[in-house]
Amino acid sequence: MKDESVPVQRKRMGLLQWFFLAFLIVGTVWILGRRQSSPGTFQVTSGKIFGTYYTVKYEHDQPLDSLILQELEKVDRSLSMFNAQSTISQINDNVTHRVDSSLAYVFALSQKISAETEGDFDVTVAPLVNAWGFGFKNADKISSAVIDSLRGFVGYQLVDLQGDSIVKKDPRVMMDFSAIAKGYGVDRVAELLNRHSIANYMVEIGGEVVVKGSNPKGKDWLIEITRPHEQGMEMAVTDDSKILLEVKDIAMATSGNYRRFYLKDGKKYAHTINGHTGYPCCTPCSLPRC
């Protein structure tokens, strides 16, 4: 008499094996899908550059800190007023008139903005910035006569780029690209990250910011903006004066006169200088523009 239960048992074992194999395949696909959809590894690097601080956060499996620093140091060697050996410092000291590619680009852009704003933006305001004590010299004894004398060699029309050289109409003309150098540095780092196909990042240098994609939590980036309250001659920063912005795929620049100013003879003098008048602007702060 034959035992017919053996083939049945074999069939059951075969079905169980197939079910187990299918379970493994489905489970593996699910795990891989979870890994691909969940946020990856975010790298963070920070330091000091251009006389201020920078922070870069980006999603990548390998750190790119050295490449980021190299990119920033290129800009520093070209445009930084805090580097005595930078190209712009050498041009201001009349040691050379030759420009590098970074300075040539930023100079052309600055001249374009100066023309569009009729001189409201002017990189040749450096002598006035120094005279008021916001550059690299202590404030001189300011008078209308001193201001008038300095205004004689302030004006974007006094400098021109001819070939690879800056031509000054007066050797006393000095340029300060601090208002645009940080933003240019942010752009250079963002371009570096884009070349590495990085989809999510935040680059910030001294209040100049660019963000792309999502933050480490998979949400829009949160950028804090300070809106100080005026208290007498000073500006107070409290918790309720801070604004959180949710942003994505955007660049933003901030500036405020509440950080760099001094009080003298009952008057407040801030670091934003009007090149037309030679005097500091009275606006207490400027909010971000995108």
CSV table of C-alpha atoms in Angstrom, one decimal:
chain,number,residue,atom,x,y,z
A,1,MET,CA,0.0,0.0,0.0
A,2,LYS,CA,1.5,3.4,-1.1
A,3,ASP,CA,1.8,6.3,1.3
A,4,GLU,CA,0.2,9.2,-0.7
A,5,SER,CA,1.0,11.8,2.1
A,6,VAL,CA,4.6,12.2,1.0
A,7,PRO,CA,3.9,14.1,-2.3
A,8,VAL,CA,1.4,16.3,-0.4
A,9,GLN,CA,4.0,17.1,2.2
A,10,ARG,CA,6.6,17.9,-0.5
A,11,LYS,CA,4.1,20.2,-2.2
A,12,ARG,CA,3.4,22.0,1.1
A,13,MET,CA,7.1,22.4,1.8
A,14,GLY,CA,7.6,23.8,-1.8
A,15,LEU,CA,4.8,26.3,-1.3
A,16,LEU,CA,6.2,27.4,2.1
A,17,GLN,CA,9.6,27.9,0.5
A,18,TRP,CA,8.1,30.0,-2.3
A,19,PHE,CA,6.1,32.1,0.2
A,20,PHE,CA,9.3,32.6,2.3
A,21,LEU,CA,11.3,33.7,-0.8
A,22,ALA,CA,8.6,36.1,-1.9
A,23,PHE,CA,8.5,37.5,1.7
A,24,LEU,CA,12.3,38.1,1.5
A,25,ILE,CA,12.0,39.8,-1.9
A,26,VAL,CA,9.1,42.1,-0.8
A,27,GLY,CA,10.9,42.9,2.5
A,28,THR,CA,14.1,43.8,0.7
A,29,VAL,CA,12.4,46.0,-1.8
A,30,TRP,CA,10.5,47.8,1.0
A,31,ILE,CA,13.7,48.4,3.0
A,32,LEU,CA,15.5,49.8,0.0
A,33,GLY,CA,12.6,52.0,-0.8
A,34,ARG,CA,12.6,53.3,2.7
A,35,ARG,CA,16.3,54.1,2.5
A,36,GLN,CA,15.9,55.9,-0.8
A,37,SER,CA,13.0,58.0,0.4
A,38,SER,CA,14.3,58.9,3.8
A,39,PRO,CA,16.7,61.8,4.3
A,40,GLY,CA,20.4,61.0,3.7
A,41,THR,CA,23.5,62.1,5.6
A,42,PHE,CA,23.9,65.8,6.1
A,43,GLN,CA,27.3,67.3,6.4
A,44,VAL,CA,28.0,70.5,8.2
A,45,THR,CA,31.1,72.7,7.9
A,46,SER,CA,31.7,76.2,9.3
A,47,GLY,CA,34.5,78.7,9.9
A,48,LYS,CA,35.7,82.2,9.4
A,49,ILE,CA,36.2,84.0,6.1
A,50,PHE,CA,36.0,87.7,4.8
A,51,GLY,CA,36.1,88.9,8.5
A,52,THR,CA,32.8,87.0,9.2
A,53,TYR,CA,31.6,83.5,9.7
A,54,TYR,CA,30.2,80.9,7.3
A,55,THR,CA,28.1,77.7,7.7
A,56,VAL,CA,27.4,75.1,5.0
A,57,LYS,CA,24.9,72.2,5.4
A,58,TYR,CA,24.5,69.8,2.6
A,59,GLU,CA,23.3,66.2,2.0
A,60,HIS,CA,26.1,64.0,0.7
A,61,ASP,CA,27.6,60.7,1.7
A,62,GLN,CA,31.1,62.2,1.8
A,63,PRO,CA,32.3,65.5,3.3
A,64,LEU,CA,33.4,68.2,0.9
A,65,ASP,CA,34.8,70.5,3.5
A,66,SER,CA,38.2,71.0,1.9
A,67,LEU,CA,36.7,71.8,-1.5
A,68,ILE,CA,34.3,74.3,0.1
A,69,LEU,CA,37.2,76.0,1.9
A,70,GLN,CA,39.3,76.1,-1.2
A,71,GLU,CA,36.4,77.9,-3.0
A,72,LEU,CA,36.0,80.4,-0.3
A,73,GLU,CA,39.8,81.1,-0.1
A,74,LYS,CA,39.8,81.8,-3.8
A,75,VAL,CA,37.3,84.6,-3.2
A,76,ASP,CA,39.2,85.8,-0.1
A,77,ARG,CA,42.4,86.1,-2.1
A,78,SER,CA,40.6,88.2,-4.7
A,79,LEU,CA,38.1,90.4,-2.9
A,80,SER,CA,38.7,90.4,0.9
A,81,MET,CA,39.6,93.8,2.5
A,82,PHE,CA,40.7,91.7,5.5
A,83,ASN,CA,43.5,90.1,3.5
A,84,ALA,CA,46.4,92.6,2.9
A,85,GLN,CA,47.6,90.4,0.1
A,86,SER,CA,44.3,90.1,-1.7
A,87,THR,CA,44.0,91.4,-5.2
A,88,ILE,CA,41.7,94.3,-4.2
A,89,SER,CA,44.0,95.3,-1.3
A,90,GLN,CA,46.9,95.4,-3.7
A,91,ILE,CA,44.9,97.5,-6.2
A,92,ASN,CA,43.8,99.9,-3.5
A,93,ASP,CA,47.5,100.3,-2.5
A,94,ASN,CA,48.4,100.9,-6.1
A,95,VAL,CA,50.8,97.9,-6.0
A,96,THR,CA,49.1,96.4,-9.0
A,97,HIS,CA,46.2,97.1,-11.4
A,98,ARG,CA,45.9,93.6,-12.7
A,99,VAL,CA,42.7,91.7,-11.8
A,100,ASP,CA,41.8,88.0,-11.5
A,101,SER,CA,38.7,86.4,-12.9
A,102,SER,CA,36.7,86.8,-9.7
A,103,LEU,CA,37.5,90.5,-9.3
A,104,ALA,CA,36.8,91.1,-13.0
A,105,TYR,CA,33.4,89.5,-12.7
A,106,VAL,CA,32.4,91.2,-9.5
A,107,PHE,CA,33.7,94.6,-10.7
A,108,ALA,CA,31.6,94.4,-13.9
A,109,LEU,CA,28.5,93.4,-11.9
A,110,SER,CA,29.1,96.2,-9.3
A,111,GLN,CA,29.4,98.8,-12.1
A,112,LYS,CA,26.2,97.6,-13.6
A,113,ILE,CA,24.4,97.9,-10.3
A,114,SER,CA,25.9,101.3,-9.7
A,115,ALA,CA,24.6,102.5,-13.0
A,116,GLU,CA,21.2,101.1,-12.4
A,117,THR,CA,20.9,102.7,-9.0
A,118,GLU,CA,22.5,106.0,-10.1
A,119,GLY,CA,25.3,105.5,-7.7
A,120,ASP,CA,23.3,104.5,-4.6
A,121,PHE,CA,25.4,101.3,-4.7
A,122,ASP,CA,29.1,102.3,-5.1
A,123,VAL,CA,32.2,100.3,-4.2
A,124,THR,CA,34.4,103.4,-4.3
A,125,VAL,CA,32.8,104.6,-1.1
A,126,ALA,CA,35.8,103.0,0.8
A,127,PRO,CA,37.5,106.3,1.8
A,128,LEU,CA,34.3,107.6,3.4
A,129,VAL,CA,33.8,104.3,5.2
A,130,ASN,CA,37.3,104.5,6.6
A,131,ALA,CA,36.8,108.2,7.6
A,132,TRP,CA,33.7,107.4,9.6
A,133,GLY,CA,35.5,104.6,11.4
A,134,PHE,CA,33.8,101.6,9.8
A,135,GLY,CA,36.7,100.4,7.7
A,136,PHE,CA,40.3,99.8,8.8
A,137,LYS,CA,41.0,103.1,10.4
A,138,ASN,CA,39.7,104.9,13.5
A,139,ALA,CA,37.3,107.7,12.8
A,140,ASP,CA,38.9,110.9,11.8
A,141,LYS,CA,37.7,114.3,13.0
A,142,ILE,CA,34.8,114.5,10.6
A,143,SER,CA,33.8,117.8,9.2
A,144,SER,CA,32.0,119.0,6.1
A,145,ALA,CA,35.4,120.0,4.7
A,146,VAL,CA,36.8,116.5,5.2
A,147,ILE,CA,33.8,114.9,3.7
A,148,ASP,CA,33.9,117.2,0.7
A,149,SER,CA,37.5,116.5,0.1
A,150,LEU,CA,36.9,112.7,0.2
A,151,ARG,CA,33.9,112.9,-2.1
A,152,GLY,CA,36.3,114.2,-4.8
A,153,PHE,CA,37.6,110.7,-5.3
A,154,VAL,CA,34.4,108.7,-4.6
A,155,GLY,CA,32.3,107.7,-7.6
A,156,TYR,CA,32.0,104.6,-9.7
A,157,GLN,CA,32.7,106.6,-12.8
A,158,LEU,CA,36.3,107.1,-11.6
A,159,VAL,CA,37.2,103.5,-12.2
A,160,ASP,CA,37.1,101.3,-15.3
A,161,LEU,CA,38.2,97.8,-16.3
A,162,GLN,CA,40.3,97.9,-19.4
A,163,GLY,CA,41.4,94.4,-20.5
A,164,ASP,CA,42.7,92.7,-17.3
A,165,SER,CA,43.5,96.0,-15.5
A,166,ILE,CA,41.7,98.5,-13.3
A,167,VAL,CA,42.2,102.0,-14.4
A,168,LYS,CA,41.7,104.8,-11.8
A,169,LYS,CA,41.2,108.4,-12.7
A,170,ASP,CA,42.7,109.3,-9.3
A,171,PRO,CA,45.2,107.1,-7.5
A,172,ARG,CA,43.4,107.9,-4.2
A,173,VAL,CA,40.3,106.0,-5.4
A,174,MET,CA,39.7,102.9,-3.2
A,175,MET,CA,37.2,100.1,-3.6
A,176,ASP,CA,35.5,98.0,-1.0
A,177,PHE,CA,33.5,95.0,-2.3
A,178,SER,CA,32.3,93.9,1.1
A,179,ALA,CA,28.7,94.6,0.2
A,180,ILE,CA,28.8,92.0,-2.6
A,181,ALA,CA,31.8,89.7,-1.9
A,182,LYS,CA,29.8,87.6,0.7
A,183,GLY,CA,27.0,87.0,-1.8
A,184,TYR,CA,29.5,86.1,-4.5
A,185,GLY,CA,31.1,83.6,-2.1
A,186,VAL,CA,27.8,82.1,-1.4
A,187,ASP,CA,27.1,81.7,-5.1
A,188,ARG,CA,30.5,80.0,-5.6
A,189,VAL,CA,29.9,77.4,-2.9
A,190,ALA,CA,26.4,76.8,-4.2
A,191,GLU,CA,27.8,76.2,-7.7
A,192,LEU,CA,30.3,73.7,-6.3
A,193,LEU,CA,27.6,71.8,-4.6
A,194,ASN,CA,25.5,71.8,-7.8
A,195,ARG,CA,28.5,70.3,-9.7
A,196,HIS,CA,28.4,67.4,-7.2
A,197,SER,CA,24.7,66.9,-7.9
A,198,ILE,CA,23.7,67.8,-4.3
A,199,ALA,CA,20.0,68.4,-4.2
A,200,ASN,CA,19.7,69.7,-0.6
A,201,TYR,CA,21.9,72.4,1.0
A,202,MET,CA,22.1,75.7,2.8
A,203,VAL,CA,25.0,78.1,2.4
A,204,GLU,CA,25.3,81.2,4.7
A,205,ILE,CA,28.1,83.7,4.9
A,206,GLY,CA,27.6,86.7,7.3
A,207,GLY,CA,23.9,87.0,6.6
A,208,GLU,CA,23.9,86.1,2.9
A,209,VAL,CA,22.1,82.9,2.3
A,210,VAL,CA,21.1,80.4,-0.4
A,211,VAL,CA,19.1,77.3,0.1
A,212,LYS,CA,18.1,74.4,-2.1
A,213,GLY,CA,15.8,71.5,-1.6
A,214,SER,CA,15.0,70.4,1.9
A,215,ASN,CA,16.6,70.5,5.4
A,216,PRO,CA,17.7,67.4,7.3
A,217,LYS,CA,14.1,66.8,8.4
A,218,GLY,CA,12.9,66.7,4.9
A,219,LYS,CA,11.1,70.1,5.3
A,220,ASP,CA,11.7,73.6,4.0
A,221,TRP,CA,14.7,75.4,5.4
A,222,LEU,CA,14.1,77.7,8.4
A,223,ILE,CA,16.0,81.0,8.3
A,224,GLU,CA,16.0,83.3,11.3
A,225,ILE,CA,15.8,87.1,10.5
A,226,THR,CA,16.3,89.6,13.3
A,227,ARG,CA,14.0,92.6,13.3
A,228,PRO,CA,15.2,94.8,16.2
A,229,HIS,CA,13.1,97.3,18.1
A,230,GLU,CA,14.3,100.9,18.4
A,231,GLN,CA,14.9,101.9,22.0
A,232,GLY,CA,16.1,105.5,22.2
A,233,MET,CA,19.4,105.7,20.3
A,234,GLU,CA,20.0,101.9,20.3
A,235,MET,CA,18.3,98.9,18.7
A,236,ALA,CA,17.2,96.1,21.1
A,237,VAL,CA,17.0,92.5,19.9
A,238,THR,CA,14.6,90.3,21.9
A,239,ASP,CA,12.9,87.0,21.3
A,240,ASP,CA,9.8,88.6,19.7
A,241,SER,CA,12.0,90.5,17.3
A,242,LYS,CA,13.1,87.3,15.6
A,243,ILE,CA,11.3,86.0,12.5
A,244,LEU,CA,11.5,82.5,11.2
A,245,LEU,CA,11.1,82.1,7.4
A,246,GLU,CA,10.4,78.8,5.7
A,247,VAL,CA,12.2,78.9,2.4
A,248,LYS,CA,13.2,76.7,-0.4
A,249,ASP,CA,15.2,77.2,-3.6
A,250,ILE,CA,15.9,80.8,-2.9
A,251,ALA,CA,18.7,83.3,-2.2
A,252,MET,CA,18.5,86.0,0.4
A,253,ALA,CA,20.6,88.8,1.7
A,254,THR,CA,20.2,90.6,5.0
A,255,SER,CA,21.8,93.7,6.5
A,256,GLY,CA,21.2,95.8,9.5
A,257,ASN,CA,22.5,99.0,11.0
A,258,TYR,CA,21.7,97.8,14.5
A,259,ARG,CA,25.0,95.8,14.6
A,260,ARG,CA,27.6,98.2,13.4
A,261,PHE,CA,27.2,101.7,14.7
A,262,TYR,CA,28.5,104.1,17.4
A,263,LEU,CA,27.1,106.9,19.4
A,264,LYS,CA,28.9,110.3,19.4
A,265,ASP,CA,27.7,113.6,20.9
A,266,GLY,CA,24.2,112.2,21.2
A,267,LYS,CA,24.0,111.1,17.6
A,268,LYS,CA,24.0,107.6,16.1
A,269,TYR,CA,26.3,106.8,13.2
A,270,ALA,CA,25.8,103.5,11.3
A,271,HIS,CA,28.0,101.7,8.8
A,272,THR,CA,25.8,102.3,5.7
A,273,ILE,CA,27.4,105.3,4.0
A,274,ASN,CA,25.6,107.4,1.4
A,275,GLY,CA,28.2,108.0,-1.3
A,276,HIS,CA,26.2,111.0,-2.7
A,277,THR,CA,26.2,113.0,0.6
A,278,GLY,CA,29.2,111.4,2.3
A,279,TYR,CA,27.2,110.8,5.5
A,280,PRO,CA,25.8,107.7,7.1
A,281,CYS,CA,22.3,106.7,6.2
A,282,CYS,CA,19.6,107.2,8.8
A,283,THR,CA,17.6,104.0,8.0
A,284,PRO,CA,17.7,101.9,11.2
A,285,CYS,CA,17.8,98.6,9.4
A,286,SER,CA,17.2,97.0,6.1
A,287,LEU,CA,15.1,93.9,5.8
A,288,PRO,CA,15.9,90.9,3.5
A,289,ARG,CA,15.4,91.1,-0.2
A,290,CYS,CA,15.1,88.0,-2.3
